[in-house]
XYZ file of C-alpha atoms in Angstrom:
596
model
C -20.026 14.357 17.655
C -20.065 14.111 21.228
C -23.094 13.682 23.318
C -25.639 16.071 22.897
C -27.580 18.586 23.442
C -30.680 18.716 25.931
C -34.237 18.156 24.955
C -36.818 20.842 26.477
C -39.197 18.093 27.601
C -38.508 14.408 29.606
C -40.131 12.570 26.753
C -38.322 13.569 24.111
C -34.999 13.276 26.239
C -36.068 9.960 27.009
C -36.471 9.297 23.288
C -33.522 10.778 22.920
C -31.689 8.355 25.353
C -33.131 5.271 23.339
C -31.954 6.464 20.177
C -28.330 6.616 21.455
C -28.596 2.941 23.076
C -29.810 2.196 19.980
C -27.038 4.052 17.814
C -24.473 1.917 20.048
C -25.778 -0.838 19.756
C -25.712 -0.989 15.971
C -22.514 1.107 15.242
C -20.970 -1.593 13.250
C -24.383 -1.820 10.731
C -24.230 -0.653 7.287
C -24.898 3.288 6.981
C -28.182 4.853 6.713
C -29.992 8.115 5.659
C -32.746 9.735 7.447
C -35.365 10.540 4.587
C -36.201 13.985 3.778
C -37.927 16.041 1.058
C -36.218 18.255 -1.445
C -33.043 17.091 -3.577
C -31.165 18.856 -6.480
C -27.609 19.622 -7.052
C -25.209 19.700 -4.093
C -23.221 22.602 -3.525
C -21.326 21.277 -0.018
C -20.896 18.573 2.267
C -20.912 18.903 5.872
C -18.791 17.038 8.303
C -19.462 16.257 12.250
C -15.733 16.036 13.816
C -15.805 12.910 16.276
C -16.973 9.316 14.529
C -16.685 11.039 11.229
C -13.288 12.819 10.800
C -11.674 11.535 13.736
C -12.229 8.703 16.050
C -15.538 8.329 17.691
C -15.498 9.539 21.551
C -17.345 6.412 22.312
C -15.060 4.074 21.357
C -12.366 5.836 22.833
C -14.264 5.937 26.042
C -14.993 2.364 25.900
C -11.132 1.116 25.087
C -10.136 3.445 27.591
C -12.042 1.935 30.479
C -11.270 -1.647 29.840
C -7.282 -0.505 30.145
C -8.202 1.204 33.372
C -10.492 -1.637 34.616
C -13.288 1.226 34.726
C -16.821 -0.273 34.793
C -17.757 -0.237 31.119
C -20.427 2.350 29.684
C -19.534 4.700 32.437
C -18.372 7.428 30.366
C -21.732 7.216 28.029
C -23.783 7.235 30.927
C -22.350 10.255 32.621
C -22.618 12.023 29.695
C -26.257 11.449 29.426
C -26.886 12.396 33.074
C -28.025 15.881 33.729
C -29.248 17.053 30.629
C -28.823 20.341 29.487
C -27.448 21.351 33.047
C -25.431 18.474 33.223
C -21.306 18.777 33.085
C -20.854 17.365 29.921
C -23.098 19.218 27.756
C -22.028 22.559 29.353
C -18.758 21.807 28.593
C -19.966 21.512 24.826
C -21.381 25.101 25.095
C -18.124 26.333 26.318
C -20.278 27.301 29.446
C -17.990 25.932 32.141
C -14.329 25.659 32.279
C -11.996 22.384 31.895
C -11.271 22.434 35.586
C -14.822 22.752 36.495
C -15.775 20.175 34.092
C -13.469 17.710 35.240
C -14.331 18.045 38.500
C -18.375 17.697 38.070
C -17.691 15.126 35.290
C -15.333 13.201 37.449
C -17.506 12.945 40.349
C -20.773 11.580 38.038
C -18.296 8.682 36.636
C -17.177 7.771 40.428
C -20.970 7.658 41.677
C -21.715 5.700 38.393
C -18.726 3.123 38.934
C -18.682 3.192 42.369
C -14.704 3.991 42.210
C -12.552 6.642 41.790
C -12.347 7.611 37.833
C -9.692 9.902 36.544
C -11.498 11.428 33.956
C -8.840 13.370 33.344
C -6.656 10.560 31.909
C -9.530 10.105 29.661
C -9.946 13.786 28.093
C -6.089 13.451 27.637
C -6.362 10.562 25.557
C -9.261 11.746 23.572
C -7.270 14.812 22.913
C -3.768 13.424 22.207
C -2.185 13.492 18.705
C -2.092 9.714 18.961
C -5.936 9.571 19.036
C -7.343 12.607 17.378
C -5.941 12.037 13.878
C -8.075 12.547 10.873
C -8.995 9.242 8.851
C -7.102 9.544 5.708
C -10.362 8.153 3.666
C -12.050 11.668 4.585
C -8.949 13.668 4.184
C -8.834 12.334 0.368
C -12.485 12.343 -0.277
C -12.114 16.535 1.375
C -9.646 17.341 -1.080
C -11.732 15.421 -4.312
C -14.649 17.262 -3.354
C -13.059 20.722 -3.261
C -11.095 19.895 -6.017
C -14.652 19.556 -7.666
C -15.519 23.033 -6.921
C -17.703 22.061 -4.096
C -17.929 23.712 -0.585
C -16.956 21.987 2.649
C -17.847 22.503 6.399
C -17.238 21.319 9.752
C -19.877 21.168 12.220
C -18.655 20.250 15.753
C -19.832 19.866 19.099
C -16.432 20.231 20.643
C -15.012 22.058 23.673
C -12.189 24.308 25.103
C -8.978 22.893 26.194
C -7.068 24.016 29.543
C -4.941 26.474 26.860
C -8.199 28.246 25.892
C -8.266 27.097 22.727
C -11.122 24.801 21.109
C -10.693 21.163 20.560
C -10.264 21.093 16.791
C -7.566 18.499 15.828
C -8.076 19.380 11.996
C -6.143 21.306 9.183
C -8.883 24.222 8.951
C -7.638 25.080 5.530
C -9.752 21.737 4.260
C -12.858 23.671 5.257
C -14.676 26.562 3.542
C -16.812 27.010 7.156
C -15.958 25.936 10.761
C -19.038 25.857 13.325
C -18.109 24.969 16.741
C -20.317 24.651 19.977
C -18.320 25.811 22.337
C -17.972 29.122 20.604
C -21.729 29.619 19.614
C -23.028 28.780 22.919
C -25.290 25.996 21.299
C -25.138 22.285 20.446
C -26.452 19.649 18.079
C -29.142 18.777 17.642
C -30.872 22.041 18.265
C -31.834 23.379 14.784
C -30.234 26.859 15.299
C -26.168 25.530 15.116
C -27.336 23.666 11.355
C -29.103 27.271 10.185
C -26.038 28.944 11.203
C -23.548 26.701 8.927
C -26.159 26.726 6.105
C -26.023 30.508 6.677
C -22.522 31.015 6.504
C -22.291 28.454 3.644
C -24.962 30.944 1.655
C -26.836 27.799 0.734
C -30.026 26.166 1.081
C -30.710 22.849 3.169
C -31.215 20.866 0.217
C -27.932 21.735 -1.270
C -25.687 20.238 1.343
C -25.198 16.892 2.316
C -24.334 16.176 6.244
C -22.137 13.508 8.026
C -22.605 12.562 11.302
C -22.206 9.369 13.466
C -25.635 9.939 15.813
C -28.688 9.523 14.760
C -30.761 12.472 16.592
C -28.331 14.939 15.088
C -29.227 13.714 11.649
C -32.824 13.556 12.310
C -32.366 17.269 13.417
C -30.504 18.021 10.080
C -32.952 16.258 8.124
C -36.214 18.106 9.348
C -34.455 21.015 8.159
C -34.192 19.458 4.440
C -30.419 18.601 4.564
C -29.487 15.309 3.251
C -28.031 12.789 5.639
C -25.540 10.182 5.720
C -24.911 8.367 9.032
C -21.783 6.956 9.364
C -21.090 3.495 11.189
C -17.659 3.393 9.588
C -15.865 5.962 7.317
C -15.354 3.711 4.095
C -18.972 2.685 3.746
C -20.089 6.464 4.617
C -17.968 7.478 1.810
C -19.354 5.178 -0.821
C -22.376 6.174 0.234
C -21.149 9.908 -0.602
C -19.684 8.544 -3.761
C -23.256 7.325 -4.669
C -24.775 10.916 -3.881
C -22.388 13.216 -5.818
C -21.342 10.748 -8.532
C -17.537 10.690 -8.732
C -15.043 8.840 -6.684
C -13.943 10.277 -3.521
C -10.968 7.621 -2.482
C -7.788 7.766 -3.217
C -6.790 5.300 -6.192
C -3.882 3.024 -5.613
C -2.517 2.097 -9.088
C -2.410 -1.464 -10.035
C -4.841 -2.723 -7.626
C -8.004 -4.820 -7.116
C -10.150 -6.210 -4.606
C -8.466 -9.450 -2.892
C -9.029 -12.345 -4.369
C -11.177 -15.318 -2.651
C -8.070 -17.671 -2.960
C -5.753 -15.603 -1.015
C -7.594 -13.622 1.266
C -5.981 -13.044 4.676
C -7.905 -12.820 8.229
C -8.502 -8.879 8.095
C -9.079 -9.049 12.087
C -5.911 -10.716 13.060
C -3.808 -8.419 10.663
C -5.202 -5.613 11.830
C -4.841 -6.519 15.391
C -0.927 -7.465 15.050
C -0.586 -3.930 13.324
C -2.347 -1.892 15.766
C 0.515 -3.756 18.218
C 3.194 -3.599 15.732
C 2.611 0.302 15.278
C 1.056 1.533 18.092
C -1.897 2.734 16.043
C -5.054 3.339 18.275
C -8.715 2.108 16.955
C -9.004 4.818 13.902
C -10.963 3.200 11.543
C -11.477 0.022 9.456
C -8.123 -1.511 7.803
C -8.134 -1.281 4.087
C -7.064 -4.116 2.287
C -6.270 -4.745 -1.779
C -4.178 -6.653 -3.940
C -1.411 -5.960 -6.108
C -2.053 -7.324 -9.707
C 1.413 -7.992 -10.166
C 2.806 -10.625 -7.612
C 1.456 -14.356 -8.753
C 4.013 -16.661 -6.944
C 3.944 -14.340 -3.719
C 1.054 -12.352 -3.518
C 1.084 -8.906 -2.444
C -1.036 -6.346 -1.076
C -1.690 -2.847 -0.446
C -2.563 -1.993 3.677
C -3.764 1.135 4.885
C -4.539 1.410 9.004
C -4.697 4.989 10.371
C -1.826 7.357 8.444
C -0.164 3.977 7.949
C 0.262 3.128 4.109
C 2.188 -0.383 3.486
C 3.007 -3.368 1.596
C 2.087 -7.107 2.748
C 3.933 -9.734 0.464
C 2.912 -13.449 1.859
C 3.514 -16.741 0.660
C 1.333 -18.466 -2.098
C -1.546 -21.370 -0.079
C 0.555 -23.651 -2.629
C 4.065 -22.408 -3.400
C 5.133 -22.434 -7.111
C 7.977 -24.048 -7.012
C 9.904 -25.073 -3.760
C 12.632 -22.399 -2.792
C 12.146 -20.195 -6.013
C 10.612 -17.506 -4.533
C 11.748 -17.163 -0.844
C 9.857 -14.906 0.991
C 12.139 -15.007 4.003
C 14.698 -13.654 1.866
C 13.375 -10.511 1.128
C 12.360 -9.595 4.461
C 16.051 -9.885 5.632
C 17.092 -7.576 3.100
C 14.742 -5.081 3.947
C 15.456 -5.315 7.890
C 12.030 -6.746 9.228
C 11.045 -9.738 10.377
C 7.845 -10.021 8.914
C 7.513 -8.908 5.053
C 5.800 -5.461 5.669
C 7.138 -2.455 3.898
C 6.058 0.975 3.761
C 4.095 1.765 0.645
C 5.933 3.824 -1.632
C 3.767 5.842 -4.315
C 5.387 6.549 -7.771
C 5.666 5.346 -11.032
C 6.397 1.983 -12.329
C 7.353 1.485 -16.218
C 5.853 -1.668 -17.498
C 6.938 -1.268 -21.082
C 10.610 -0.821 -21.294
C 10.264 1.420 -24.416
C 8.512 4.201 -21.972
C 6.276 5.330 -24.589
C 4.906 9.115 -23.864
C 8.402 10.447 -22.533
C 10.808 12.723 -24.399
C 14.257 11.237 -25.499
C 15.965 13.035 -22.742
C 13.972 11.501 -19.988
C 14.184 7.998 -21.440
C 18.115 8.141 -21.448
C 17.574 9.822 -17.932
C 15.372 7.054 -16.557
C 18.038 4.118 -18.008
C 20.741 6.063 -16.263
C 18.789 6.165 -12.972
C 18.077 2.429 -13.072
C 21.803 1.606 -14.100
C 23.151 3.902 -10.994
C 21.090 2.101 -8.429
C 21.928 -1.223 -9.467
C 25.753 0.022 -9.076
C 24.651 1.203 -5.498
C 23.326 -2.070 -4.735
C 26.435 -3.909 -5.798
C 28.797 -1.355 -3.896
C 26.599 -2.203 -0.694
C 29.369 -3.176 2.028
C 28.087 -6.546 3.112
C 29.870 -6.366 6.527
C 28.493 -2.877 7.126
C 25.097 -4.060 6.968
C 25.150 -7.120 8.774
C 24.621 -9.397 5.458
C 28.153 -11.309 5.648
C 26.551 -14.386 5.910
C 23.569 -13.816 3.747
C 23.138 -16.442 1.083
C 25.811 -19.328 0.251
C 29.447 -17.591 -0.758
C 31.726 -19.711 -3.328
C 30.306 -21.274 -6.667
C 27.427 -19.216 -7.127
C 27.000 -19.524 -10.820
C 27.409 -23.270 -10.373
C 24.931 -23.260 -7.738
C 22.451 -21.238 -9.700
C 23.151 -23.218 -12.608
C 22.511 -26.119 -10.496
C 19.229 -24.794 -8.884
C 17.673 -23.893 -12.099
C 17.963 -26.955 -13.844
C 16.638 -28.825 -11.123
C 13.645 -25.975 -10.959
C 13.060 -26.744 -14.999
C 12.811 -30.484 -14.200
C 10.292 -30.054 -11.710
C 7.983 -27.964 -13.650
C 8.855 -29.427 -17.098
C 5.785 -30.481 -19.211
C 7.732 -31.502 -22.348
C 10.985 -31.995 -24.172
C 12.238 -28.604 -25.495
C 15.769 -29.159 -27.256
C 17.539 -25.646 -26.682
C 16.480 -26.496 -22.961
C 18.327 -29.799 -23.068
C 21.328 -28.460 -25.098
C 21.464 -25.847 -22.098
C 21.369 -28.174 -19.242
C 24.430 -30.129 -20.994
C 26.506 -26.704 -21.714
C 25.776 -24.375 -18.874
C 27.750 -26.557 -16.272
C 30.753 -26.950 -18.091
C 31.360 -23.041 -19.185
C 31.180 -21.526 -15.978
C 32.891 -18.197 -15.642
C 35.291 -17.609 -12.807
C 33.624 -15.035 -10.428
C 35.570 -11.945 -10.046
C 33.657 -9.981 -7.333
C 30.848 -10.751 -4.224
C 27.976 -8.282 -3.953
C 24.548 -8.363 -3.134
C 22.398 -9.666 -6.104
C 19.090 -8.786 -6.464
C 18.215 -11.736 -8.339
C 15.643 -10.255 -10.764
C 16.680 -6.480 -11.478
C 14.518 -5.230 -14.382
C 12.803 -1.905 -14.818
C 9.113 -3.039 -13.936
C 10.666 -3.739 -10.456
C 11.580 0.161 -9.698
C 9.849 2.536 -8.229
C 10.419 5.859 -9.954
C 9.940 9.442 -8.447
C 6.563 10.978 -10.554
C 8.336 13.993 -11.444
C 12.335 13.017 -12.010
C 14.091 10.566 -13.058
C 15.012 9.097 -9.653
C 14.869 5.698 -8.463
C 12.694 5.746 -5.176
C 12.466 2.208 -4.215
C 13.743 -1.399 -5.651
C 10.860 -4.481 -5.386
C 10.587 -7.932 -5.090
C 13.964 -9.151 -3.657
C 12.612 -12.749 -3.283
C 15.839 -14.131 -5.568
C 18.219 -11.999 -3.405
C 21.368 -13.365 -2.258
C 25.266 -12.781 -2.336
C 26.910 -13.274 -5.656
C 28.163 -12.555 -8.856
C 27.114 -9.288 -10.050
C 26.747 -9.476 -13.705
C 23.924 -11.586 -13.134
C 21.992 -8.429 -12.535
C 23.263 -6.587 -15.090
C 22.284 -9.358 -17.622
C 18.975 -9.535 -16.012
C 18.057 -5.920 -16.476
C 18.969 -6.260 -20.810
C 16.940 -9.116 -21.229
C 14.322 -6.773 -22.608
C 16.916 -5.284 -25.040
C 16.188 -8.989 -26.953
C 12.923 -9.731 -26.308
C 9.981 -8.297 -28.873
C 7.580 -5.604 -27.912
C 4.686 -7.333 -29.391
C 4.765 -9.958 -26.447
C 1.296 -10.887 -25.107
C 2.433 -10.531 -21.615
C 4.249 -7.771 -19.849
C 6.802 -10.512 -18.373
C 8.493 -10.747 -22.281
C 7.396 -7.149 -23.180
C 10.923 -5.764 -24.979
C 12.593 -3.672 -27.037
C 14.312 -5.840 -29.892
C 12.120 -4.391 -32.452
C 12.701 -0.761 -31.196
C 15.195 1.663 -32.748
C 17.351 2.376 -29.541
C 18.778 5.625 -31.466
C 15.231 7.483 -31.707
C 14.171 6.369 -28.341
C 17.050 7.750 -26.677
C 17.390 4.210 -24.724
C 20.962 2.608 -24.321
C 21.721 -0.668 -26.395
C 22.744 -3.652 -24.038
C 26.177 -2.954 -25.063
C 25.935 0.477 -24.219
C 24.096 -0.326 -20.927
C 26.677 -2.984 -19.857
C 29.799 -0.346 -20.621
C 27.907 2.006 -18.353
C 27.654 -0.204 -15.786
C 31.196 -1.073 -16.129
C 32.056 2.750 -15.953
C 30.264 3.411 -13.081
C 31.564 0.285 -11.354
C 34.889 0.803 -12.262
C 35.605 -2.217 -13.286
C 36.857 -3.858 -16.906
C 34.051 -5.162 -19.638
C 33.261 -9.072 -18.642
C 34.657 -11.158 -21.746
C 32.384 -13.919 -21.093
C 29.251 -11.525 -21.172
C 27.501 -14.074 -23.512
C 27.745 -16.448 -20.403
C 25.632 -14.645 -18.678
C 22.905 -13.673 -21.111
C 22.652 -17.385 -21.732
C 21.782 -18.115 -18.223
C 19.406 -15.335 -17.773
C 17.446 -16.316 -20.480
C 17.617 -20.218 -19.501
C 16.422 -19.367 -15.942
C 13.737 -16.777 -17.243
C 12.498 -19.696 -19.381
C 12.148 -21.878 -16.142
C 10.295 -19.098 -14.701
C 7.999 -19.207 -17.231
C 7.749 -22.890 -17.407
C 6.979 -22.854 -13.812
C 4.204 -20.452 -13.986
C 2.888 -21.935 -17.242
C 2.648 -25.368 -15.010
C 1.196 -23.766 -12.202
C -1.680 -22.621 -14.623
C -2.263 -25.864 -16.030
C -3.204 -26.904 -12.505
C -5.306 -23.771 -12.248
C -3.631 -22.575 -9.275
C -2.423 -19.298 -11.162
C -3.655 -15.791 -9.686
C -4.153 -14.551 -13.200
C -5.018 -15.118 -16.602
C -1.497 -13.618 -17.964
C 0.346 -16.562 -16.663
C -1.735 -19.037 -18.691
C 0.742 -18.432 -21.831
C 1.721 -20.537 -25.040
C 4.177 -22.926 -24.752
C 5.739 -21.285 -28.000
C 6.835 -18.709 -25.043
C 9.311 -20.821 -23.291
C 10.571 -22.384 -26.272
C 11.533 -18.927 -27.776
C 13.359 -17.651 -24.609
C 15.447 -21.154 -24.564
C 16.062 -20.548 -28.366
C 17.447 -16.750 -27.315
C 19.672 -18.495 -24.609
C 21.307 -21.151 -26.451
C 22.087 -18.346 -29.493
C 24.203 -16.137 -26.591
C 25.764 -20.125 -25.632
C 26.747 -20.693 -29.086
C 28.312 -16.908 -29.273
C 30.074 -17.684 -26.110
C 31.219 -20.887 -28.061
C 32.682 -18.690 -30.906
C 34.527 -16.547 -28.927
C 36.053 -19.333 -27.029
C 36.866 -21.102 -30.065
C 38.742 -17.984 -31.429
C 40.531 -17.088 -28.583
C 42.194 -20.781 -28.700
C 45.863 -20.585 -29.550
C 46.451 -22.122 -33.024
C 47.941 -25.261 -33.565
C 50.053 -26.948 -36.517
C 48.164 -29.962 -38.115
C 49.731 -33.315 -37.279
C 52.482 -33.939 -40.239
C 51.147 -36.977 -42.399
C 53.257 -39.882 -42.262
């Protein structure tokens, strides 16, 4: 952790100084290990604190000096001066009080920088809750290590706080053994403190792995036969530790993969932006993964310090102009930049909900229905969305928009689509209600609680606007008319399933449930909404298909056969025909004209 223990000869002291300077200059190089003899099965992992579990004091010092216009390197030079009799080492051994340390250390820093240095301010920052936070990747690793039955320990050069307690901003329950220099009166790299840790663990040196950020500490541990890993950044060190232990230590984020080269984003710029936005100190590298879904607008998992976020951006080449309006989504979320808190939970990709019991399936679809009712009951004025989207003639506008989008991406003539393009504008329903419309409300756009039928989050708001809520209800029923054998999750359905046996409501039951909860009558022209929804989905799939032909698509799943579009357009036309028959049957009977 901190800077360090004396060496009894001036030769060794200067050697240590050289090693320390080499460490500072090479902090961002890959992690490296000191060689040692021995081996075998590991039974414990020993962690240093600063620079391993929490931010390095050296980095904190450098940033503090920059912010306070102090000569760079002042704090680090003062750490070294005085050897074992210097204020820093005595402070680490618990040999002097905080008050005496601040006085002596402040004097050294002022002499080095030739100006007054408020070292109390630095110590306050170093020990603040804002800075002294454990790296999430290390927390995950410790959890996995203990779950595998291995022991854990923290071996830290630390000090007493003014309140008389030692500085250990960690959950002690994470560790079987805690060894602190200020309590023991000895600091790393003195071999005695390593032996003390091993003795309390009840292990031999070869049975443990030690992680530290400073070479001299690692060298001392390796000389005893302990396997060592030098930590230059936590992520790299954990990867090396995984290789040694033979199992995964990092938390796995479902449905993610490494960021594809075609949609990479500048990490440095993003990290700087997030730190400015969140007020997060330098607490380790940015973690960035890409979600497998979200082909039109690439979506990323972002982790920085204790913040887990989801970032959604426009594709380098927009699929079809204005269909996936990213700006709309952040308006609903309420953040001017499309950045959301990551919500862990379950996303059900298969609408048949395999592996669940009948009662659980019923509860999932009921929860889905209820949350849609809640969305549609939002008071537009109360939440500041009274001017969101175009008011009036919503269905007419949607029909014309998707006709245009289909024409832009059209690759061949599909008879059913041509009939729908003629039929839809002539059979527009009269809108009864104006609400927030999600625009793509499906089961796989919901995040559920992992232990109960509760919707935690609704995803993918880029189609959202203000309009006719029945469009959302129809969209959520699309799966009921699609086969379960579809090669793509976009079209996976329930049409060949036994709804009663599964415990899933039919489309008619789902619609009645919605109308009951929303206290509205059943719509007479329901077939129109289904026809429009399938027409729109066919237009979306057509856009994805054309996108794949130009080799812009980010997933092989988008390279579908053209028959998929034709299949959906035929379903849409079937509903249009049903609506036509309904209208025809409701027409008043007329007497045939008399023949002359």
